[in-house]
PDB file of C-alpha atoms in Angstrom:
ATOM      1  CA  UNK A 211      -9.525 -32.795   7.934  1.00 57.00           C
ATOM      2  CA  UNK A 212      -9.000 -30.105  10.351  1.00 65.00           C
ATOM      3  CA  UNK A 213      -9.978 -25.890   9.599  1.00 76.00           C
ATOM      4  CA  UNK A 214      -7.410 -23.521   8.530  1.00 82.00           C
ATOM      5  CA  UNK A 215      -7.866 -22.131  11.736  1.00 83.00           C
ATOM      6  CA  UNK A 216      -6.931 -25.073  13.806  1.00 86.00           C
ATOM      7  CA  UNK A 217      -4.329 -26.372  11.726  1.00 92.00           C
ATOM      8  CA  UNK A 218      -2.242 -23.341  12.980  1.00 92.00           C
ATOM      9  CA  UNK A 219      -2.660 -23.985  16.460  1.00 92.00           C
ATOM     10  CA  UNK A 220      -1.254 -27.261  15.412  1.00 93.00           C
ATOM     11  CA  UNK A 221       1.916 -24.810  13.933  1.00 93.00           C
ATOM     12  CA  UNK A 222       2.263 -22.983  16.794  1.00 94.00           C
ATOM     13  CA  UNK A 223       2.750 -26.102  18.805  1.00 95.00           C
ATOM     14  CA  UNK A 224       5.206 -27.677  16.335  1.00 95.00           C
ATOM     15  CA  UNK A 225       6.601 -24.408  16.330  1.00 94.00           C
ATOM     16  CA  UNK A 226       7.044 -24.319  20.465  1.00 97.00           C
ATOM     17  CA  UNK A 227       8.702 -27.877  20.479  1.00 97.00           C
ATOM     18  CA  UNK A 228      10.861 -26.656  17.487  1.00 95.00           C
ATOM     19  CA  UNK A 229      12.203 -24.056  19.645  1.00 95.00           C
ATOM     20  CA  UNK A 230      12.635 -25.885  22.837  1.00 96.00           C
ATOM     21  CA  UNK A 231      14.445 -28.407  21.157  1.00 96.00           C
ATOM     22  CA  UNK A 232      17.197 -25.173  19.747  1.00 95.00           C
ATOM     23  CA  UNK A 233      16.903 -23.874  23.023  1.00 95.00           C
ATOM     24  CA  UNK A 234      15.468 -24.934  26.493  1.00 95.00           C
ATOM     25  CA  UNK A 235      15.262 -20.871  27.680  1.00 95.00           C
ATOM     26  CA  UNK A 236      14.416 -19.507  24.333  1.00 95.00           C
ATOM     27  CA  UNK A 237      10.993 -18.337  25.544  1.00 95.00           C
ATOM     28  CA  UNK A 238      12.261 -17.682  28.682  1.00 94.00           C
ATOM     29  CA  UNK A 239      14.843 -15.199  27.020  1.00 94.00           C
ATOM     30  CA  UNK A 240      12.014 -13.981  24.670  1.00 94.00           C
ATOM     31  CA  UNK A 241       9.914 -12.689  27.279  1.00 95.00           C
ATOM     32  CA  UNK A 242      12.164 -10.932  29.096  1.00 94.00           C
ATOM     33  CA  UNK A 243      11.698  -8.079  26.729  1.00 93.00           C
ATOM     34  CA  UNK A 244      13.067  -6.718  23.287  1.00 94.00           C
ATOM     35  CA  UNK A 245      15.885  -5.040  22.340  1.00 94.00           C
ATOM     36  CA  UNK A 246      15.635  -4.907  18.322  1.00 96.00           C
ATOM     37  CA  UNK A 247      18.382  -2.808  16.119  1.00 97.00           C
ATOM     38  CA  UNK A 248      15.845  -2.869  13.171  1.00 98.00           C
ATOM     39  CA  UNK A 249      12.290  -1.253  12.691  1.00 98.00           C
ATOM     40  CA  UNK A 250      10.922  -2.399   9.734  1.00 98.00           C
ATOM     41  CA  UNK A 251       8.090  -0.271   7.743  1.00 98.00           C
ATOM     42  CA  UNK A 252       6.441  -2.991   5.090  1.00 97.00           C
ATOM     43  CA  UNK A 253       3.477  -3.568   2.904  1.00 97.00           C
ATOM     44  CA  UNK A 254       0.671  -5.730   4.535  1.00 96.00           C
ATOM     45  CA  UNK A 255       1.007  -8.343   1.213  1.00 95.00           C
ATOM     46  CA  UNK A 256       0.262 -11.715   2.575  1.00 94.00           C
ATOM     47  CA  UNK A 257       3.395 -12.368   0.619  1.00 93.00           C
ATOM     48  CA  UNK A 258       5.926 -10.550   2.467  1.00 91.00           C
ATOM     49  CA  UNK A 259       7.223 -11.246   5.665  1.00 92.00           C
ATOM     50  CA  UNK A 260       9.554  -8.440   7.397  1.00 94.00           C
ATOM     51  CA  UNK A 261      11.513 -11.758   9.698  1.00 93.00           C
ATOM     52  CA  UNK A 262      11.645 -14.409   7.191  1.00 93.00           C
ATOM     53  CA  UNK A 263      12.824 -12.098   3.893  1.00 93.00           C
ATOM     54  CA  UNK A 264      15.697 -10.375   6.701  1.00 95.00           C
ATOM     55  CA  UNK A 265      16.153 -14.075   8.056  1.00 94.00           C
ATOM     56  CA  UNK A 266      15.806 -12.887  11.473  1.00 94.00           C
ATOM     57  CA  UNK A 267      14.442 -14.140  14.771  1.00 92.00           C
ATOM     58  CA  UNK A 268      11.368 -13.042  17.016  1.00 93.00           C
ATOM     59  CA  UNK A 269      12.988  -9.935  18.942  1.00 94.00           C
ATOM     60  CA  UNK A 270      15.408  -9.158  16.773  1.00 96.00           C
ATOM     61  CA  UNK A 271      12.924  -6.375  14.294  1.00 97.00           C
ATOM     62  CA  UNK A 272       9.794  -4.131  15.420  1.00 98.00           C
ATOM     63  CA  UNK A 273       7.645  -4.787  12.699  1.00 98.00           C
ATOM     64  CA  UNK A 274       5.171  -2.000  11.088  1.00 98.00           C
ATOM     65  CA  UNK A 275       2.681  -2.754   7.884  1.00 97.00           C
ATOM     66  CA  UNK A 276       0.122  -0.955   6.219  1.00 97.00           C
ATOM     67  CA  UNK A 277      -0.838  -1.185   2.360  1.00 95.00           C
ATOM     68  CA  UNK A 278       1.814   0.473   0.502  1.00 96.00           C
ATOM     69  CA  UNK A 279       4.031   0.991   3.271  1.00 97.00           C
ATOM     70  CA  UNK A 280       3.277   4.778   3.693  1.00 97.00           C
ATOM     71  CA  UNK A 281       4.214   7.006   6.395  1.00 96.00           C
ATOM     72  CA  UNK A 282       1.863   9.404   6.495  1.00 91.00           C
ATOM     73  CA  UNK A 283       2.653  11.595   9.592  1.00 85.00           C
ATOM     74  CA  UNK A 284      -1.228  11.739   9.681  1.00 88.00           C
ATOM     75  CA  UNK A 285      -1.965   8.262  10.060  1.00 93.00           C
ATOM     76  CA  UNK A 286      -1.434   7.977  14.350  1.00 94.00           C
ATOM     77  CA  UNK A 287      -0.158   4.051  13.747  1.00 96.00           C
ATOM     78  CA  UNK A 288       2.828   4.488  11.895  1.00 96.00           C
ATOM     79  CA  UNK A 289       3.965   8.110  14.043  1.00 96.00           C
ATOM     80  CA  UNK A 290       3.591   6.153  16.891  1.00 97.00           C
ATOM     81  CA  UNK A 291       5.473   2.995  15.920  1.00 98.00           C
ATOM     82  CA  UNK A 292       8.004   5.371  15.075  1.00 98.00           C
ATOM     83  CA  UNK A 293       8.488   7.077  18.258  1.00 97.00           C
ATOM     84  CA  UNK A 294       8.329   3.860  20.243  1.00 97.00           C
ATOM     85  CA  UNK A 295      11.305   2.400  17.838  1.00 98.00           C
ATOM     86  CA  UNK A 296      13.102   5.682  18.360  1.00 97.00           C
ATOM     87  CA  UNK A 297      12.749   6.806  21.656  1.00 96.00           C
ATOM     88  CA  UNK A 298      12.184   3.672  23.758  1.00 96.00           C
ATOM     89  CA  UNK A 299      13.599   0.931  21.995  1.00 97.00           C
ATOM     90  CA  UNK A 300      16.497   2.848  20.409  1.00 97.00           C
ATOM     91  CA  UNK A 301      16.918   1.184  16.984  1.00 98.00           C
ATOM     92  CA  UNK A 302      19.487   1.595  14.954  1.00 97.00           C
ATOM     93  CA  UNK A 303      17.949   1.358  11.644  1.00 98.00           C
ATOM     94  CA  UNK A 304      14.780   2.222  10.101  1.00 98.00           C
ATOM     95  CA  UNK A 305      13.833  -0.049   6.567  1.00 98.00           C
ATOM     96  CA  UNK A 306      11.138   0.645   4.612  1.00 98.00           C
ATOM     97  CA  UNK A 307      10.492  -1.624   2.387  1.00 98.00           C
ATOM     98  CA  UNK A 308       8.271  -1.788  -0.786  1.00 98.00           C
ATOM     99  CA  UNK A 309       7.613  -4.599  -3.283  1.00 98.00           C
ATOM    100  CA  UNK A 310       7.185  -4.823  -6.643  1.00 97.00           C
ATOM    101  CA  UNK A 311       4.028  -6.252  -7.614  1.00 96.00           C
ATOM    102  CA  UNK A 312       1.979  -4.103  -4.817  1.00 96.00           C
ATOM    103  CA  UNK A 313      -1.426  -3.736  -5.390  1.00 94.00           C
ATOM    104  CA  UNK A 314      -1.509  -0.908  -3.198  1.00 94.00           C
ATOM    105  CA  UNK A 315       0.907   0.934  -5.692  1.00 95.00           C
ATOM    106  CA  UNK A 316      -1.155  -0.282  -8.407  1.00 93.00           C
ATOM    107  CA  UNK A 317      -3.886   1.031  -7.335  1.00 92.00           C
ATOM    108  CA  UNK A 318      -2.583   4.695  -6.949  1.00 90.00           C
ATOM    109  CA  UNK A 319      -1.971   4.539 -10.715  1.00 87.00           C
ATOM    110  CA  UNK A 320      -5.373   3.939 -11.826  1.00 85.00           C
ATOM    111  CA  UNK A 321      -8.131   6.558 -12.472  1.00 84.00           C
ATOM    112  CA  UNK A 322     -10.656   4.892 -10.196  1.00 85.00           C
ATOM    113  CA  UNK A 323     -12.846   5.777  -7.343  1.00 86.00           C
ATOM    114  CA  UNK A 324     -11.857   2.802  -4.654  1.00 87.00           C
ATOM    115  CA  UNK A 325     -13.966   4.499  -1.765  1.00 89.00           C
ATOM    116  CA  UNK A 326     -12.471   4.562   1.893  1.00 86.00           C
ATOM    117  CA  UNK A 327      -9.201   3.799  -0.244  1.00 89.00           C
ATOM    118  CA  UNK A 328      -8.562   7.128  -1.921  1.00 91.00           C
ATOM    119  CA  UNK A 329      -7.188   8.882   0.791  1.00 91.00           C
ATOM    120  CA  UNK A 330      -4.578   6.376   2.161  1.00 92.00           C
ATOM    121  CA  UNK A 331      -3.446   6.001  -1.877  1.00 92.00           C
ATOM    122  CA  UNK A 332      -3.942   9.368  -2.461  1.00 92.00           C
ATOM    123  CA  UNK A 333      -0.094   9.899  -0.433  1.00 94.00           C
ATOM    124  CA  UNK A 334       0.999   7.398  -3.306  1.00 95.00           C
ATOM    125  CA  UNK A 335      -0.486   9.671  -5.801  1.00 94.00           C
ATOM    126  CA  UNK A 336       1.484  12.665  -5.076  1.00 95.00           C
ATOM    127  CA  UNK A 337       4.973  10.465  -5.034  1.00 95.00           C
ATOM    128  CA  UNK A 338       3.365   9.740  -8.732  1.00 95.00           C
ATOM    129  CA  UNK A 339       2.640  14.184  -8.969  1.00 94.00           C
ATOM    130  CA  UNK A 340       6.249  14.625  -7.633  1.00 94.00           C
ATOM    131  CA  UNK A 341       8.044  12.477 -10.162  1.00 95.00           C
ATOM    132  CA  UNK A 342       5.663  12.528 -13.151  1.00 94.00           C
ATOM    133  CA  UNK A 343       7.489  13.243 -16.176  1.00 95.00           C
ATOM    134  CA  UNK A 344      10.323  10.823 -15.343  1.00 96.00           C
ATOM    135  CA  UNK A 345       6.976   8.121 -14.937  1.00 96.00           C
ATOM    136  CA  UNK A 346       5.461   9.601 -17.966  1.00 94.00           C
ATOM    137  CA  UNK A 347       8.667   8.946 -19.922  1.00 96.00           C
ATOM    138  CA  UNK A 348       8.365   5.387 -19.009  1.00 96.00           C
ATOM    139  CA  UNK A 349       6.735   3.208 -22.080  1.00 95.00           C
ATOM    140  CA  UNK A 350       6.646  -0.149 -20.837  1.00 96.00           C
ATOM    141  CA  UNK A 351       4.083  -0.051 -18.120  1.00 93.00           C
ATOM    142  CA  UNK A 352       5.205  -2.733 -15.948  1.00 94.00           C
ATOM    143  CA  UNK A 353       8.557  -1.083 -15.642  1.00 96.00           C
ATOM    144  CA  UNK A 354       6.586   2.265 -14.872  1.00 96.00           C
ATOM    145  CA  UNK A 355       5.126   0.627 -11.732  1.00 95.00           C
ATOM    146  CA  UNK A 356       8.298  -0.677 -10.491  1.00 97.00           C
ATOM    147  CA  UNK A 357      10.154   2.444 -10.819  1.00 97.00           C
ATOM    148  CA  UNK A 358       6.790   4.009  -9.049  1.00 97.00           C
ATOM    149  CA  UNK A 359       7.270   1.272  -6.325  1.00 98.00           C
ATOM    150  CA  UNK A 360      10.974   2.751  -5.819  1.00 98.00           C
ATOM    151  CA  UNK A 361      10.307   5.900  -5.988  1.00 97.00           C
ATOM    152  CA  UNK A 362       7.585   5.831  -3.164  1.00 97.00           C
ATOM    153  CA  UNK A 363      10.208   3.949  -0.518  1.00 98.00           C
ATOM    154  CA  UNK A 364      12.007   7.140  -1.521  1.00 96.00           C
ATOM    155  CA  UNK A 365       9.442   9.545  -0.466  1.00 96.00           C
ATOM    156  CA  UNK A 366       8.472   7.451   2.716  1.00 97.00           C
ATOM    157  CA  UNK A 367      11.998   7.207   3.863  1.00 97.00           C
ATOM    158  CA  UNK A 368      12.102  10.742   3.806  1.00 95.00           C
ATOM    159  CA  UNK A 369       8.616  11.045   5.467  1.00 95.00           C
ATOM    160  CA  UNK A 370      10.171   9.085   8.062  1.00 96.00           C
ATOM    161  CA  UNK A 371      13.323  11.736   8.220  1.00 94.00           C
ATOM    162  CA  UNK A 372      10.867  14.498   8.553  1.00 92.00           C
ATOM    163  CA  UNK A 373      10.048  13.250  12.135  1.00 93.00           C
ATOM    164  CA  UNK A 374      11.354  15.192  14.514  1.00 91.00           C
ATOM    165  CA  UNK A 375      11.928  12.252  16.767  1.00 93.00           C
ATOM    166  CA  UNK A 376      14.311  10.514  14.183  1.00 94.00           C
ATOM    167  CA  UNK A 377      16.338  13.842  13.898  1.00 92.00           C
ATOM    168  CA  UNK A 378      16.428  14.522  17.112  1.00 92.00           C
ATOM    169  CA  UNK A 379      17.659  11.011  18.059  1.00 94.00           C
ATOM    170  CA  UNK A 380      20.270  11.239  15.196  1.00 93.00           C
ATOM    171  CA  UNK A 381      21.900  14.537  16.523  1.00 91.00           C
ATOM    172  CA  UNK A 382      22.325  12.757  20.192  1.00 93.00           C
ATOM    173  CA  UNK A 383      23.246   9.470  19.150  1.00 94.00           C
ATOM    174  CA  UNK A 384      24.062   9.401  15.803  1.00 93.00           C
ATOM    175  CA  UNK A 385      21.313   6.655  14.390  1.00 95.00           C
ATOM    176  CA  UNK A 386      18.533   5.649  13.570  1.00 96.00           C
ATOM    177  CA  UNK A 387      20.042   5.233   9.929  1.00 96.00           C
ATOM    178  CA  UNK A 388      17.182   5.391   7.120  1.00 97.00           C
ATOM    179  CA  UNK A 389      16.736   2.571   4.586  1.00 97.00           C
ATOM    180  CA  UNK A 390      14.983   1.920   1.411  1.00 98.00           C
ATOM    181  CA  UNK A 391      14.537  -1.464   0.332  1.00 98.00           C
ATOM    182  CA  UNK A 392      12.313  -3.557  -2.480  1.00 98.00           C
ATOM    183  CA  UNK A 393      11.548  -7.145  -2.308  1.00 98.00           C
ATOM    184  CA  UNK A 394      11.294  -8.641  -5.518  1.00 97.00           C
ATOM    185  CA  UNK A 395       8.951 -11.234  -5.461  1.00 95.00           C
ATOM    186  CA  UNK A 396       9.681 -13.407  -8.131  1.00 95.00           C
ATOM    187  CA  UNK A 397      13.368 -13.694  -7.072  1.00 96.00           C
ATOM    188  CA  UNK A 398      13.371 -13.716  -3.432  1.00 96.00           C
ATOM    189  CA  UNK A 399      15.822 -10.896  -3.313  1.00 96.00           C
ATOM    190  CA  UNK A 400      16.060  -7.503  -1.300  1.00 97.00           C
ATOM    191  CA  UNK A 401      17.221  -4.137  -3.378  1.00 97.00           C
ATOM    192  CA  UNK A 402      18.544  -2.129  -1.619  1.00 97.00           C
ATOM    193  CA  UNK A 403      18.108   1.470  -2.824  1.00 97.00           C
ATOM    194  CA  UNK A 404      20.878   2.852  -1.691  1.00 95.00           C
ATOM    195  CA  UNK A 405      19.013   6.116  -0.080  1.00 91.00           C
ATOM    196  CA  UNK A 406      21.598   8.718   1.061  1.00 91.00           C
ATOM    197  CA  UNK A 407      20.044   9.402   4.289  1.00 89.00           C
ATOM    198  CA  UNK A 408      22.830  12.171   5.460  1.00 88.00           C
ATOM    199  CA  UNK A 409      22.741  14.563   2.616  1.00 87.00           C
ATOM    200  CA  UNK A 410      18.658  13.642   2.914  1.00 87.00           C
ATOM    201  CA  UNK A 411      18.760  14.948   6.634  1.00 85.00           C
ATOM    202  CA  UNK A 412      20.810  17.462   5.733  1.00 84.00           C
ATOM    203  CA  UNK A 413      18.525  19.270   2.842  1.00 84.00           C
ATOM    204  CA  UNK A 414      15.409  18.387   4.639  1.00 80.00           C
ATOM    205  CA  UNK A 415      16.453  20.311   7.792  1.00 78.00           C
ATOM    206  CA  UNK A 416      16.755  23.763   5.761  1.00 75.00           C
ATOM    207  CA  UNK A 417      12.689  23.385   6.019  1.00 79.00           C
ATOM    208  CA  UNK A 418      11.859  20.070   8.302  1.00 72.00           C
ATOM    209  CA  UNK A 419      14.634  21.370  11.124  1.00 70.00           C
ATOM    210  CA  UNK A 420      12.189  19.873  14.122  1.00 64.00           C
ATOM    211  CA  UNK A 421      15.160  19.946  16.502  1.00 64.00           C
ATOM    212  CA  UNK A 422      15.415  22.269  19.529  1.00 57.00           C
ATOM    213  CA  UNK A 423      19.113  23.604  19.444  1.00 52.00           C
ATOM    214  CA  UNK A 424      18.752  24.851  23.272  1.00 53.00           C
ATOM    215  CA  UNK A 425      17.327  21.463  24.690  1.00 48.00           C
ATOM    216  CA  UNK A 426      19.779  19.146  22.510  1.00 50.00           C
ATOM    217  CA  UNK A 427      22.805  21.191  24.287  1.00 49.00           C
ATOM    218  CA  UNK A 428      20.685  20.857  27.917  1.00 49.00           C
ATOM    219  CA  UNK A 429      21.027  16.974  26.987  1.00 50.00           C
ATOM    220  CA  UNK A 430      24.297  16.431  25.670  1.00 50.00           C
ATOM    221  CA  UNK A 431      25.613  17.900  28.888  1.00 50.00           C
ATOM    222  CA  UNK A 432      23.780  16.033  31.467  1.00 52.00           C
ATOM    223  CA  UNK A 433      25.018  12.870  29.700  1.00 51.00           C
ATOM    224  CA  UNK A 434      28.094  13.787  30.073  1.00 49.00           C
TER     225      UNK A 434
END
């Protein structure tokens, strides 16, 4: 009976033939490069998969996960993901996407010491700080963590906003677009929070205004 391990390079080659058999030039067309509209900011759960769950194909979403799915403009992976998406690969929408059921969220709402964990869930913590009594009012606890769940795609959407690179991209070319999502696990289904990114841009910019007014107007004009 063969490994774990080796039964996947068994996959991948059922996989190949799969694809070959759709299409003789598919990996010919797959390697010469990528041109995704979606980057897609996910939890690292074994149990969600960004392409499968969006029922997409390789090159069509740049794929970011961490436990949680924070965007801590701190944390050097995610920023740079980011900027790639934004700058160089010119997506049109930015996801992030949460789940109900993460442990990761969990975790930031109990009073333990969990080491090398506390500051990553400590950024989950403060969503909890920012919207406390509306948690607090909450009696059923399992609907407490799935409204916390929501509420931190909230707050890491507009993380993601706060980026200078996403604003300035936005003024020039009108997108990316920010999106919140949840997955719900026992159902399959996306939710789709509905997260008003322009009046979000809007109010964050009295304070989070990255943007250089001089060298936006220095661009517009040699694009024209």
């Amino acid at each position: 009976m063969p490994k774990s391990y080796e039964t996947i390079f068994q996959n991948n080659e059922q996989w190949v033939l799969q694809k070959l058999n759709e299409d003789q030039d598919f990996f010919k067309k797959l390697a010469e490069g990528q041109s995704p509209e979606f980057l897609y900011i996910g939890c690292s759960d074994s149990r969600v998969t960004a392409e499968e769950l969006m029922g997409l194909q390789p090159g069509e979403v740049f794929v970011h996960r961490n436990i949680a799915n924070v965007v801590n403009t701190l944390d050097m992976s995610s920023t740079a993901v980011i900027q790639y998406a934004v700058e160089h690969l010119r997506v049109k929408h930015i996801i992030v996407c949460g789940h109900y059921g993460c442990g990761g969220v969990k975790a930031a709402m109990t009073p333990e010491d969990l080491g090398l964990l506390n500051p990553w869930l400590r950024t989950i913590r403060d969503v909890y700080r920012l919207h406390q009594k509306e948690l607090d009012d909450i009696n059923d606890i399992n609907q407490r963590y799935r409204r916390l769940t929501e509420l931190n795609v909230q707050e890491q959407c507009i993380n993601v906003i706060k980026m200078a690179a996403v604003q300035e991209r936005y003024i020039i070319d009108q997108f990316p677009i920010v999106h919140g999502w949840v997955f719900d696990i026992e159902t399959g289904k996306l939710k789709d929070l509905e997260i008003d990114y322009l009046t979000i841009l809007k109010d964050i910019q009295k304070i989070y205004d990255l943007t250089n007014s001089d060298w936006l107007h220095l661009h517009r004009k040699n694009q024209k």
